[in-house]
Short mmCIF file of C-alpha atoms in Angstrom, two decimals:
data_model
loop_
_atom_site.label_atom_id
_atom_site.label_comp_id
_atom_site.label_asym_id
_atom_site.label_seq_id
_atom_site.Cartn_x
_atom_site.Cartn_y
_atom_site.Cartn_z
CA MET A 1 102.97 135.10 96.60
CA LYS A 2 103.21 132.43 99.28
CA ILE A 3 100.46 130.18 100.51
CA THR A 4 99.97 129.54 104.22
CA ILE A 5 99.36 125.98 105.31
CA SER A 6 98.83 124.80 108.86
CA LYS A 7 102.07 123.56 110.43
CA GLN A 8 100.33 121.49 113.09
CA ARG A 9 101.26 117.82 113.20
CA ASP A 10 97.67 116.66 113.52
CA GLU A 11 96.38 114.02 111.17
CA GLY A 12 95.46 115.48 107.83
CA LYS A 13 97.67 118.55 108.12
CA PHE A 14 100.11 119.46 105.37
CA ILE A 15 103.39 121.21 105.97
CA GLU A 16 104.14 124.28 103.87
CA LEU A 17 106.78 123.45 101.27
CA PRO A 18 109.81 125.67 102.00
CA GLY A 19 110.23 128.45 99.49
CA ALA A 20 107.12 127.41 97.59
CA GLU A 21 105.29 130.07 95.59
CA ILE A 22 101.92 129.94 93.90
CA GLY A 23 102.30 128.99 90.25
CA LYS A 24 106.00 128.12 90.54
CA VAL A 25 106.04 124.74 92.29
CA VAL A 26 107.13 121.75 90.17
CA VAL A 27 106.92 118.24 91.62
CA ARG A 28 107.50 114.83 90.05
CA PHE A 29 106.51 111.18 90.40
CA PRO A 30 109.30 108.91 89.07
CA PRO A 31 108.35 105.19 89.11
CA GLU A 32 110.41 102.48 87.46
CA ALA A 33 108.40 100.86 84.66
CA SER A 34 108.99 97.32 85.92
CA GLY A 35 105.66 96.41 87.49
CA TYR A 36 102.20 97.47 88.57
CA LEU A 37 101.71 100.43 90.88
CA HIS A 38 100.67 99.48 94.41
CA ILE A 39 99.00 101.45 97.16
CA GLY A 40 102.36 102.84 98.32
CA HIS A 41 103.00 104.26 94.85
CA ALA A 42 99.45 105.63 94.88
CA LYS A 43 100.23 107.59 98.05
CA ALA A 44 103.32 109.10 96.41
CA ALA A 45 101.47 110.01 93.23
CA LEU A 46 98.47 111.49 95.05
CA LEU A 47 100.65 113.50 97.45
CA ASN A 48 102.55 115.00 94.54
CA GLN A 49 99.28 115.84 92.82
CA HIS A 50 97.95 117.36 96.04
CA TYR A 51 100.89 119.77 96.31
CA ARG A 52 100.70 120.52 92.57
CA ASP A 53 97.06 121.50 92.98
CA LEU A 54 97.64 123.35 96.26
CA TYR A 55 100.30 125.58 94.73
CA GLN A 56 98.76 125.67 91.23
CA GLY A 57 102.03 124.30 89.88
CA GLN A 58 103.13 121.44 87.64
CA LEU A 59 103.40 117.68 88.05
CA ILE A 60 105.96 115.75 86.00
CA MET A 61 105.32 112.06 85.40
CA ARG A 62 108.81 110.65 84.83
CA PHE A 63 109.61 107.05 83.99
CA ASP A 64 112.87 106.08 85.65
CA ASP A 65 114.36 103.93 82.89
CA THR A 66 117.99 103.94 84.02
CA ASN A 67 118.11 100.13 84.28
CA PRO A 68 117.56 98.50 80.86
CA ALA A 69 117.19 95.06 82.45
CA LYS A 70 114.01 96.14 84.25
CA GLU A 71 112.44 98.76 81.96
CA ASN A 72 109.51 97.36 80.01
CA ALA A 73 107.25 99.13 77.51
CA HIS A 74 104.32 97.00 78.66
CA PHE A 75 104.66 98.29 82.20
CA GLU A 76 104.75 101.88 80.98
CA ASP A 77 101.28 101.30 79.55
CA VAL A 78 100.25 99.58 82.79
CA ILE A 79 101.41 102.55 84.88
CA LYS A 80 99.69 105.02 82.56
CA GLY A 81 96.51 103.00 83.07
CA ASP A 82 97.00 102.95 86.83
CA LEU A 83 97.43 106.73 86.91
CA LYS A 84 94.31 107.13 84.81
CA ILE A 85 92.42 105.00 87.34
CA LEU A 86 93.69 107.30 90.11
CA GLY A 87 92.62 110.37 88.16
CA ILE A 88 96.16 111.74 87.99
CA VAL A 89 96.89 113.96 85.00
CA PRO A 90 100.45 115.36 84.85
CA GLU A 91 101.48 118.43 82.90
CA ARG A 92 104.48 116.59 81.44
CA TRP A 93 105.54 113.02 80.65
CA THR A 94 109.29 112.43 80.61
CA HIS A 95 111.90 109.66 80.83
CA SER A 96 115.25 109.66 82.57
CA SER A 97 116.63 108.39 79.25
CA ASP A 98 115.71 111.73 77.66
CA HIS A 99 118.82 113.01 79.44
CA PHE A 100 121.29 110.15 78.83
CA GLU A 101 123.69 112.38 76.85
CA THR A 102 123.68 115.04 79.54
CA LEU A 103 124.25 112.41 82.23
CA LEU A 104 127.22 111.03 80.29
CA HIS A 105 128.66 114.53 80.00
CA PHE A 106 128.29 115.14 83.75
CA CYS A 107 129.89 111.79 84.59
CA GLU A 108 132.90 112.64 82.41
CA LYS A 109 133.12 116.08 84.02
CA LEU A 110 133.33 114.50 87.48
CA ILE A 111 136.06 112.11 86.27
CA ARG A 112 138.09 114.96 84.75
CA ASP A 113 137.66 117.05 87.91
CA GLY A 114 138.94 114.18 90.05
CA LYS A 115 135.57 113.81 91.80
CA ALA A 116 134.87 110.36 90.36
CA TYR A 117 136.96 107.33 89.45
CA VAL A 118 136.61 104.02 87.62
CA ASP A 119 136.83 100.94 89.84
CA ASP A 120 137.33 97.36 88.64
CA SER A 121 136.97 95.79 92.09
CA ASP A 122 134.55 92.86 92.19
CA ALA A 123 131.20 93.36 93.90
CA GLU A 124 132.13 91.39 97.02
CA THR A 125 135.38 93.33 97.53
CA MET A 126 133.58 96.63 97.02
CA ARG A 127 130.89 95.69 99.52
CA ARG A 128 133.44 94.59 102.12
CA GLU A 129 135.59 97.70 101.69
CA ARG A 130 132.60 99.98 102.04
CA ASP A 131 131.52 98.16 105.22
CA GLU A 132 135.07 98.39 106.62
CA ARG A 133 135.52 101.99 105.35
CA VAL A 134 138.59 101.01 103.34
CA LYS A 135 139.55 102.96 100.19
CA SER A 136 139.59 101.12 96.86
CA LYS A 137 142.97 100.47 95.25
CA ASN A 138 141.68 102.52 92.28
CA ARG A 139 140.62 105.56 94.27
CA ASN A 140 143.76 107.56 93.51
CA ASN A 141 144.03 106.65 89.83
CA SER A 142 144.77 109.65 87.61
CA PRO A 143 141.91 111.26 85.64
CA GLU A 144 143.65 110.06 82.45
CA THR A 145 143.61 106.42 83.60
CA ASN A 146 139.99 106.76 84.67
CA LEU A 147 138.98 108.28 81.33
CA GLN A 148 140.69 105.42 79.45
CA LEU A 149 138.72 102.86 81.46
CA TRP A 150 135.57 104.96 81.02
CA GLU A 151 135.98 104.67 77.24
CA GLU A 152 136.23 100.88 77.62
CA MET A 153 133.01 100.95 79.62
CA LYS A 154 131.25 103.03 76.97
CA LYS A 155 132.31 100.51 74.30
CA GLY A 156 131.05 97.62 76.42
CA SER A 157 134.39 95.78 76.03
CA ASP A 158 135.32 92.84 78.25
CA ARG A 159 137.57 95.20 80.22
CA GLY A 160 134.81 97.76 80.47
CA LYS A 161 132.35 95.21 81.83
CA GLN A 162 134.66 94.70 84.81
CA CYS A 163 134.33 98.33 85.81
CA CYS A 164 131.97 100.86 87.34
CA VAL A 165 132.26 104.58 88.05
CA ARG A 166 132.22 105.73 91.69
CA LEU A 167 132.01 109.15 93.24
CA LYS A 168 134.98 110.17 95.37
CA ILE A 169 133.27 111.42 98.51
CA ASP A 170 134.31 110.06 101.92
CA MET A 171 135.04 106.40 102.68
CA LYS A 172 135.23 107.17 106.42
CA HIS A 173 131.80 108.81 106.60
CA ASN A 174 129.25 107.42 109.07
CA ASN A 175 126.63 107.69 106.33
CA GLY A 176 127.23 104.68 104.11
CA ALA A 177 125.58 106.45 101.17
CA LEU A 178 128.59 108.78 101.03
CA ARG A 179 131.22 106.02 100.92
CA ASP A 180 132.06 106.41 97.25
CA PRO A 181 128.70 105.31 95.76
CA THR A 182 128.49 103.82 92.27
CA ILE A 183 127.04 106.16 89.64
CA TYR A 184 127.56 104.25 86.35
CA ARG A 185 127.59 100.58 85.38
CA CYS A 186 128.34 98.72 82.16
CA LYS A 187 125.28 96.79 80.96
CA GLU A 188 124.72 94.69 77.84
CA GLU A 189 120.93 94.68 77.81
CA THR A 190 119.02 96.46 75.06
CA HIS A 191 117.23 99.55 76.30
CA VAL A 192 113.56 99.77 75.42
CA ARG A 193 113.90 103.35 74.10
CA THR A 194 117.55 103.81 73.10
CA GLY A 195 118.22 100.29 71.85
CA ASN A 196 121.94 99.44 71.84
CA LYS A 197 123.18 103.02 71.56
CA TYR A 198 124.60 102.94 75.09
CA LYS A 199 126.61 100.33 76.97
CA VAL A 200 126.74 102.32 80.20
CA TYR A 201 123.80 103.38 82.34
CA PRO A 202 123.53 105.71 85.35
CA THR A 203 122.24 104.62 88.72
CA TYR A 204 118.96 106.11 89.91
CA ASP A 205 120.79 107.98 92.70
CA PHE A 206 123.03 109.74 90.17
CA ALA A 207 120.36 110.46 87.56
CA CYS A 208 117.68 111.66 89.99
CA PRO A 209 119.21 114.95 91.27
CA ILE A 210 120.50 115.88 87.79
CA VAL A 211 117.22 115.20 86.01
CA ASP A 212 115.26 116.91 88.82
CA SER A 213 117.45 119.99 88.34
CA ILE A 214 117.26 119.96 84.53
CA GLU A 215 113.47 119.47 84.43
CA GLY A 216 112.86 122.37 86.81
CA VAL A 217 111.67 120.36 89.81
CA THR A 218 111.46 122.73 92.78
CA HIS A 219 110.46 120.21 95.44
CA ALA A 220 111.43 116.53 95.33
CA LEU A 221 109.02 114.55 97.52
CA ARG A 222 110.69 111.37 98.80
CA THR A 223 109.89 108.84 101.51
CA THR A 224 111.93 108.92 104.70
CA GLU A 225 113.68 105.68 103.69
CA TYR A 226 115.73 107.82 101.26
CA HIS A 227 116.93 110.09 104.09
CA ASP A 228 120.49 108.72 104.18
CA ARG A 229 120.79 109.40 100.45
CA ASP A 230 119.75 113.04 100.68
CA GLU A 231 123.33 114.15 101.43
CA GLN A 232 124.50 112.29 98.34
CA TYR A 233 121.76 114.00 96.28
CA TYR A 234 122.97 117.45 97.35
CA TRP A 235 126.65 116.51 97.00
CA ILE A 236 126.07 115.66 93.33
CA CYS A 237 124.30 118.99 92.72
CA ASP A 238 127.11 120.91 94.41
CA ALA A 239 129.87 118.98 92.61
CA LEU A 240 128.28 119.75 89.24
CA GLY A 241 127.31 123.32 90.08
CA ILE A 242 123.64 122.77 89.22
CA ARG A 243 120.48 124.13 90.86
CA LYS A 244 119.40 122.20 93.95
CA PRO A 245 115.72 121.23 94.32
CA TYR A 246 114.36 121.08 97.85
CA ILE A 247 113.84 117.56 99.23
CA TRP A 248 110.66 117.09 101.23
CA GLU A 249 110.29 113.79 103.13
CA TYR A 250 107.09 112.01 104.04
CA ALA A 251 106.31 108.65 105.62
CA ARG A 252 106.15 105.57 103.44
CA LEU A 253 102.78 103.82 103.51
CA ASN A 254 102.96 100.48 105.33
CA MET A 255 99.87 98.28 105.60
CA THR A 256 99.20 95.33 107.91
CA ASN A 257 98.86 91.83 106.40
CA THR A 258 100.57 93.10 103.27
CA VAL A 259 103.84 92.76 101.38
CA MET A 260 104.73 95.53 98.94
CA SER A 261 108.04 94.21 97.65
CA LYS A 262 107.89 93.67 93.89
CA ARG A 263 109.83 90.42 94.32
CA LYS A 264 107.37 89.06 96.89
CA LEU A 265 104.29 90.16 94.97
CA THR A 266 105.71 88.55 91.82
CA LEU A 267 106.15 85.26 93.68
CA ILE A 268 102.54 85.37 94.90
CA VAL A 269 101.37 85.89 91.32
CA ASP A 270 103.74 83.38 89.69
CA GLU A 271 102.88 80.60 92.13
CA GLY A 272 99.16 81.01 91.45
CA ILE A 273 98.31 82.02 95.00
CA VAL A 274 96.32 84.87 93.45
CA ASP A 275 94.84 85.13 89.96
CA GLY A 276 97.03 87.96 88.70
CA TRP A 277 98.25 91.48 89.42
CA ASP A 278 94.67 92.78 89.49
CA ASP A 279 93.47 90.13 91.95
CA PRO A 280 91.36 91.80 94.69
CA ARG A 281 93.77 90.45 97.33
CA MET A 282 96.72 92.32 95.81
CA PRO A 283 97.75 95.78 97.12
CA THR A 284 98.10 97.00 93.53
CA VAL A 285 96.04 99.94 92.31
CA ARG A 286 94.13 97.57 90.03
CA GLY A 287 93.59 95.02 92.78
CA ILE A 288 92.22 97.42 95.37
CA ARG A 289 90.03 99.13 92.76
CA ARG A 290 88.65 95.76 91.67
CA ARG A 291 87.80 95.02 95.29
CA GLY A 292 85.72 98.17 95.44
CA LEU A 293 88.03 100.84 96.81
CA THR A 294 86.97 104.10 95.21
CA VAL A 295 89.51 106.69 94.10
CA GLU A 296 87.80 109.21 96.37
CA GLY A 297 88.03 106.82 99.35
CA LEU A 298 91.72 106.24 98.63
CA LYS A 299 92.38 109.98 98.34
CA GLN A 300 90.62 110.72 101.62
CA PHE A 301 92.58 107.99 103.38
CA ILE A 302 95.93 109.22 102.06
CA LEU A 303 95.25 112.92 102.53
CA ALA A 304 94.08 112.24 106.10
CA GLN A 305 97.67 111.26 106.87
CA GLY A 306 98.82 114.62 105.56
CA GLY A 307 102.53 115.24 105.10
CA SER A 308 103.46 113.33 108.25
CA ARG A 309 106.96 111.89 108.53
CA SER A 310 105.97 109.50 111.31
CA ILE A 311 106.31 105.92 110.11
CA VAL A 312 103.23 103.96 111.13
CA LEU A 313 101.68 100.65 110.18
CA MET A 314 98.15 101.31 108.91
CA GLU A 315 95.33 98.81 109.23
CA TRP A 316 93.15 98.10 106.22
CA ASP A 317 90.09 98.75 108.41
CA LYS A 318 90.89 102.45 108.25
CA ILE A 319 91.01 102.64 104.48
CA TRP A 320 87.75 100.72 104.15
CA ALA A 321 86.11 103.01 106.71
CA PHE A 322 86.96 106.03 104.51
CA ASN A 323 85.66 104.13 101.50
CA LYS A 324 82.36 103.31 103.19
CA LYS A 325 81.72 107.00 103.84
CA VAL A 326 82.06 107.56 100.09
CA ILE A 327 79.89 104.69 98.84
CA ASP A 328 77.18 104.56 101.50
CA PRO A 329 75.32 107.69 100.28
CA LEU A 330 75.53 106.55 96.64
CA ALA A 331 75.16 102.77 96.46
CA PRO A 332 71.73 101.52 95.31
CA ARG A 333 70.05 99.02 97.66
CA TYR A 334 69.04 95.58 96.44
CA THR A 335 68.02 92.26 97.96
CA ALA A 336 69.74 88.89 97.65
CA LEU A 337 69.27 85.62 99.51
CA ASP A 338 72.05 83.24 100.54
CA LEU A 339 71.60 79.75 99.09
CA SER A 340 73.99 78.06 101.56
CA ALA A 341 70.91 76.61 103.23
CA PRO A 342 67.47 75.86 101.69
CA LEU A 343 65.27 78.93 101.29
CA VAL A 344 62.01 78.96 103.21
CA PRO A 345 58.71 79.72 101.44
CA VAL A 346 56.43 82.08 103.32
CA LYS A 347 52.77 81.41 102.39
CA ILE A 348 50.51 84.43 102.88
CA ARG A 349 46.90 83.49 103.56
CA GLN A 350 45.34 86.60 102.04
CA PRO A 351 45.30 86.94 98.25
CA VAL A 352 48.23 89.03 96.98
CA LYS A 353 48.21 90.25 93.43
CA GLU A 354 51.37 89.31 91.53
CA GLU A 355 52.62 92.76 90.54
CA ALA A 356 55.60 95.10 90.65
CA GLN A 357 55.74 98.41 92.47
CA LYS A 358 58.32 101.19 92.31
CA VAL A 359 60.50 101.95 95.32
CA GLN A 360 63.55 104.16 95.79
CA LEU A 361 66.93 102.58 95.11
CA HIS A 362 68.30 104.49 98.09
CA PRO A 363 66.08 105.26 101.08
CA LYS A 364 67.73 108.65 101.69
CA ASP A 365 68.20 109.92 98.14
CA PRO A 366 65.40 109.76 95.55
CA LYS A 367 67.77 111.16 92.89
CA ILE A 368 69.55 107.80 92.71
CA GLY A 369 66.47 106.37 91.06
CA GLU A 370 63.85 103.69 91.44
CA LYS A 371 63.53 99.94 91.01
CA SER A 372 60.60 97.55 90.65
CA ILE A 373 59.87 95.14 93.51
CA TRP A 374 57.65 92.16 92.83
CA TYR A 375 54.98 90.98 95.29
CA SER A 376 53.03 87.71 95.44
CA SER A 377 51.31 85.40 97.91
CA THR A 378 54.48 83.28 98.21
CA VAL A 379 57.81 84.84 99.09
CA HIS A 380 61.11 83.28 100.13
CA ILE A 381 63.37 84.11 103.05
CA GLU A 382 66.68 82.72 104.32
CA GLN A 383 66.83 79.78 106.70
CA ILE A 384 68.78 81.87 109.22
CA ASP A 385 65.95 84.44 109.40
CA ALA A 386 63.24 81.79 109.50
CA ALA A 387 64.93 80.18 112.52
CA GLU A 388 64.34 83.38 114.50
CA LEU A 389 60.59 83.47 113.83
CA LYS A 390 57.87 81.77 115.84
CA SER A 391 54.09 81.71 115.81
CA GLY A 392 52.60 84.99 117.04
CA ASP A 393 55.61 87.15 116.04
CA THR A 394 55.30 90.27 113.96
CA ALA A 395 58.14 90.66 111.44
CA THR A 396 58.86 93.59 109.16
CA PHE A 397 59.43 92.48 105.57
CA VAL A 398 61.67 95.22 104.15
CA ASN A 399 59.99 97.41 101.47
CA TRP A 400 56.61 95.85 102.21
CA GLY A 401 55.48 96.09 105.81
CA ASN A 402 54.56 93.95 108.82
CA LEU A 403 53.49 90.32 108.57
CA LYS A 404 52.01 88.26 111.42
CA ILE A 405 53.56 84.79 111.72
CA VAL A 406 50.84 82.17 112.01
CA ASP A 407 52.77 78.89 111.81
CA VAL A 408 56.38 77.69 111.46
CA LYS A 409 56.70 74.18 109.98
CA LYS A 410 59.85 72.11 110.50
CA LYS A 411 61.43 68.85 109.48
CA ASP A 412 64.07 68.01 112.05
CA ALA A 413 66.11 71.22 112.47
CA THR A 414 65.21 72.58 109.03
CA ILE A 415 62.29 74.96 108.59
CA THR A 416 60.25 73.91 105.57
CA GLU A 417 57.48 76.53 105.45
CA ILE A 418 56.05 79.54 107.23
CA VAL A 419 52.43 80.64 107.15
CA ALA A 420 51.75 84.35 107.67
CA ASP A 421 49.05 87.01 107.47
CA LEU A 422 49.49 90.54 106.13
CA ASP A 423 49.49 93.14 108.90
CA LEU A 424 50.21 96.19 106.76
CA GLU A 425 47.99 98.53 108.80
CA ASN A 426 50.39 98.03 111.70
CA LYS A 427 53.08 100.72 111.18
CA ASP A 428 55.06 99.97 114.33
CA TYR A 429 58.49 98.83 113.09
CA LYS A 430 60.61 99.74 116.12
CA LYS A 431 60.88 96.37 117.86
CA THR A 432 60.16 94.02 114.98
CA MET A 433 62.65 91.70 113.31
CA LYS A 434 63.63 92.95 109.84
CA VAL A 435 63.50 90.33 107.07
CA THR A 436 64.72 90.46 103.46
CA TRP A 437 62.71 88.44 100.98
CA LEU A 438 62.08 87.68 97.31
CA ALA A 439 58.68 87.04 95.76
CA GLU A 440 57.93 83.91 93.76
CA VAL A 441 56.63 85.28 90.45
CA LYS A 442 56.14 84.03 86.90
CA ALA A 443 56.70 87.33 85.14
CA GLU A 444 60.39 87.79 85.97
CA LYS A 445 63.04 85.40 87.23
CA SER A 446 65.50 86.03 90.00
CA ILE A 447 69.17 86.51 89.09
CA PRO A 448 71.83 83.92 90.05
CA VAL A 449 74.81 85.49 91.83
CA ARG A 450 78.18 84.23 93.01
CA ALA A 451 79.54 86.44 95.78
CA ALA A 452 83.29 86.38 96.42
CA TYR A 453 84.53 87.05 99.95
CA TYR A 454 88.27 87.71 100.13
CA ASP A 455 90.55 87.49 103.14
CA HIS A 456 94.14 88.73 103.54
CA VAL A 457 96.61 86.77 101.42
CA ILE A 458 99.16 87.36 104.21
CA SER A 459 97.75 85.91 107.42
CA LYS A 460 99.99 87.74 109.91
CA ALA A 461 99.54 91.46 110.52
CA ILE A 462 103.22 92.27 111.14
CA ILE A 463 106.03 90.04 109.88
CA LYS A 464 109.39 90.58 111.58
CA GLN A 465 112.60 90.86 109.59
CA ASP A 466 113.92 87.52 110.83
CA GLU A 467 110.71 85.65 109.94
CA ASP A 468 110.06 83.77 106.70
CA TRP A 469 107.16 85.71 105.18
CA LYS A 470 106.22 82.75 102.96
CA GLN A 471 105.08 80.83 106.06
CA TYR A 472 102.25 83.32 106.40
CA ILE A 473 100.85 83.06 102.88
CA ASN A 474 97.16 82.26 103.15
CA LYS A 475 96.40 79.77 100.39
CA ASP A 476 92.70 79.64 101.27
CA SER A 477 91.87 83.34 101.12
CA VAL A 478 88.68 83.40 99.03
CA LYS A 479 85.24 81.95 99.65
CA TYR A 480 82.40 81.90 97.13
CA VAL A 481 78.76 82.01 98.19
CA SER A 482 75.84 81.27 95.88
CA MET A 483 72.97 83.71 96.10
CA VAL A 484 69.83 84.63 94.27
CA ALA A 485 69.01 88.32 93.76
CA GLU A 486 65.95 90.30 92.81
CA PRO A 487 65.24 90.79 89.06
CA ALA A 488 65.95 94.55 89.26
CA ILE A 489 69.67 93.84 89.49
CA LYS A 490 69.97 92.12 86.13
CA ASN A 491 71.43 95.10 84.26
CA LEU A 492 74.15 95.90 86.79
CA LYS A 493 77.40 96.77 84.96
CA LYS A 494 80.97 95.73 85.75
CA GLY A 495 82.52 98.11 88.27
CA GLU A 496 79.21 99.36 89.69
CA ILE A 497 78.83 99.29 93.47
CA ILE A 498 75.65 98.28 95.30
CA GLN A 499 74.52 97.29 98.74
CA PHE A 500 72.72 94.04 99.41
CA GLN A 501 70.45 94.89 102.30
CA ARG A 502 71.64 93.35 105.56
CA LYS A 503 74.67 91.85 103.80
CA GLY A 504 76.99 94.71 102.93
CA PHE A 505 78.48 96.42 99.90
CA PHE A 506 79.51 94.65 96.68
CA ILE A 507 81.15 95.57 93.39
CA CYS A 508 80.15 93.90 90.13
CA ASP A 509 83.03 91.89 88.69
CA GLN A 510 81.09 90.01 85.99
CA GLU A 511 77.77 91.01 84.50
CA TYR A 512 74.78 88.68 84.28
CA GLN A 513 74.15 87.22 80.85
CA ALA A 514 71.02 85.32 79.90
CA LYS A 515 71.72 82.99 77.00
CA THR A 516 69.62 80.46 75.17
CA GLY A 517 69.88 77.21 77.08
CA SER A 518 72.27 78.62 79.69
CA GLU A 519 73.12 81.71 81.66
CA VAL A 520 76.25 83.35 83.01
CA HIS A 521 76.10 84.07 86.72
CA MET A 522 76.69 87.57 87.94
CA ILE A 523 79.88 87.71 90.05
CA LEU A 524 80.03 90.25 92.85
CA ILE A 525 82.97 90.95 95.15
CA GLU A 526 82.27 91.90 98.74
CA ILE A 527 83.71 95.30 99.67
CA PRO A 528 85.13 95.22 103.19
CA SER A 529 83.74 97.65 105.72
CA SER A 530 85.65 99.03 108.68
CA LYS A 531 84.43 96.06 110.72
CA THR A 532 85.51 93.23 108.41
#
């Protein structure tokens, strides 16, 4: 039974996978365990999961551990954690190394069949000959000679280390990926899973089509940057007489003001420009989650692009706009005041009982719960709001009502005090200035907060190939603002998202702790909106 999917190229549309049948589709996500997953990997993983779910099939999570120098058990755990964060649950976990014996067998078969040869040319000569479309001096060696050198490679001898195995395809081909690509190299490093059992290791391009075929993958989803290697993928399948999966291409995710290269991200971390791989400025799964990007917001952003093959540079504004739609209906509302300038006491001339009253945490959804707001005859507002008020104004104090401004006292340009009268019977809020405030009370203390505002760590939106990307590293990409928040926020937990009224959305990065003789500030990270 086939499933029908819209074939329109509009945003958010998914192309029907050729030959796909309900219950029979098998897709895979094959990262190398040599680093943290970034947002580009997240797109790949989520797209594979989307098609798995759409066709009620299977998703294989395969670690590509063909290079022992890069494979790291620590990063396997990291990637498993990243996938858990993304809510991705595969049906199977595998490793390319599960198939090392089979890969060896297939390599030897190609050598015996005269479809591969062992080459001892140095790397520079090989590169030059491939560029100039010149055949290697070893290309026409007999299978017997090649097998002898192959044995030296498998032993890891000095002679073997000089060699690699190359496919014999077409050195004149316009597609460079078909000019006798390397499929096996001699490596001395200890493999994290197989130890020192092997001295030769397959390239990813050789292992991928074979392992895809063996593991039953029906549709191999790959970014368009692999397009030139698709012919090589199918050539290997044909040469070995194995089942060919269908390759489906989609556009790689490119973001403005961002580098995704593992080498570049490592430099940013190692030089202390950011605080680690989970720094909120990093495009890693952990970094963007720590900055407040929800999994649902990420999914909506990625799925909105659909299965498009058009390569575009996406702005972060778009991803944060999707995220805001997710968090806005759910985030509890609280009040905090910026301490960058002295707070202004507002003295109310009528007696106000010092007491707490319950209000909704979210004005549109009572199910989110309630909080206690304290009231008293002295409240505090920010200097920036006080500067907008003058005698005779009516201002709406949020979650209280209207107050009539009686007097505004100043010392030079700084406002030192405001005197006001309650005007709660006046329910006209349409044209009044809205003011956030905190009551001065003895029963409960306000909570100290440090708010972190992050900017792009790469200052230029698009860096050209001939430009030095390091010139655009922003070494001053975080600003901390001291605030004081209402008592109701004191039990906020790490990872919870709130909105500070008239300030924006924040995610808790460090919980508040009241200790004898000292206290640990709550640290909140501002979540960008589509406008920031």
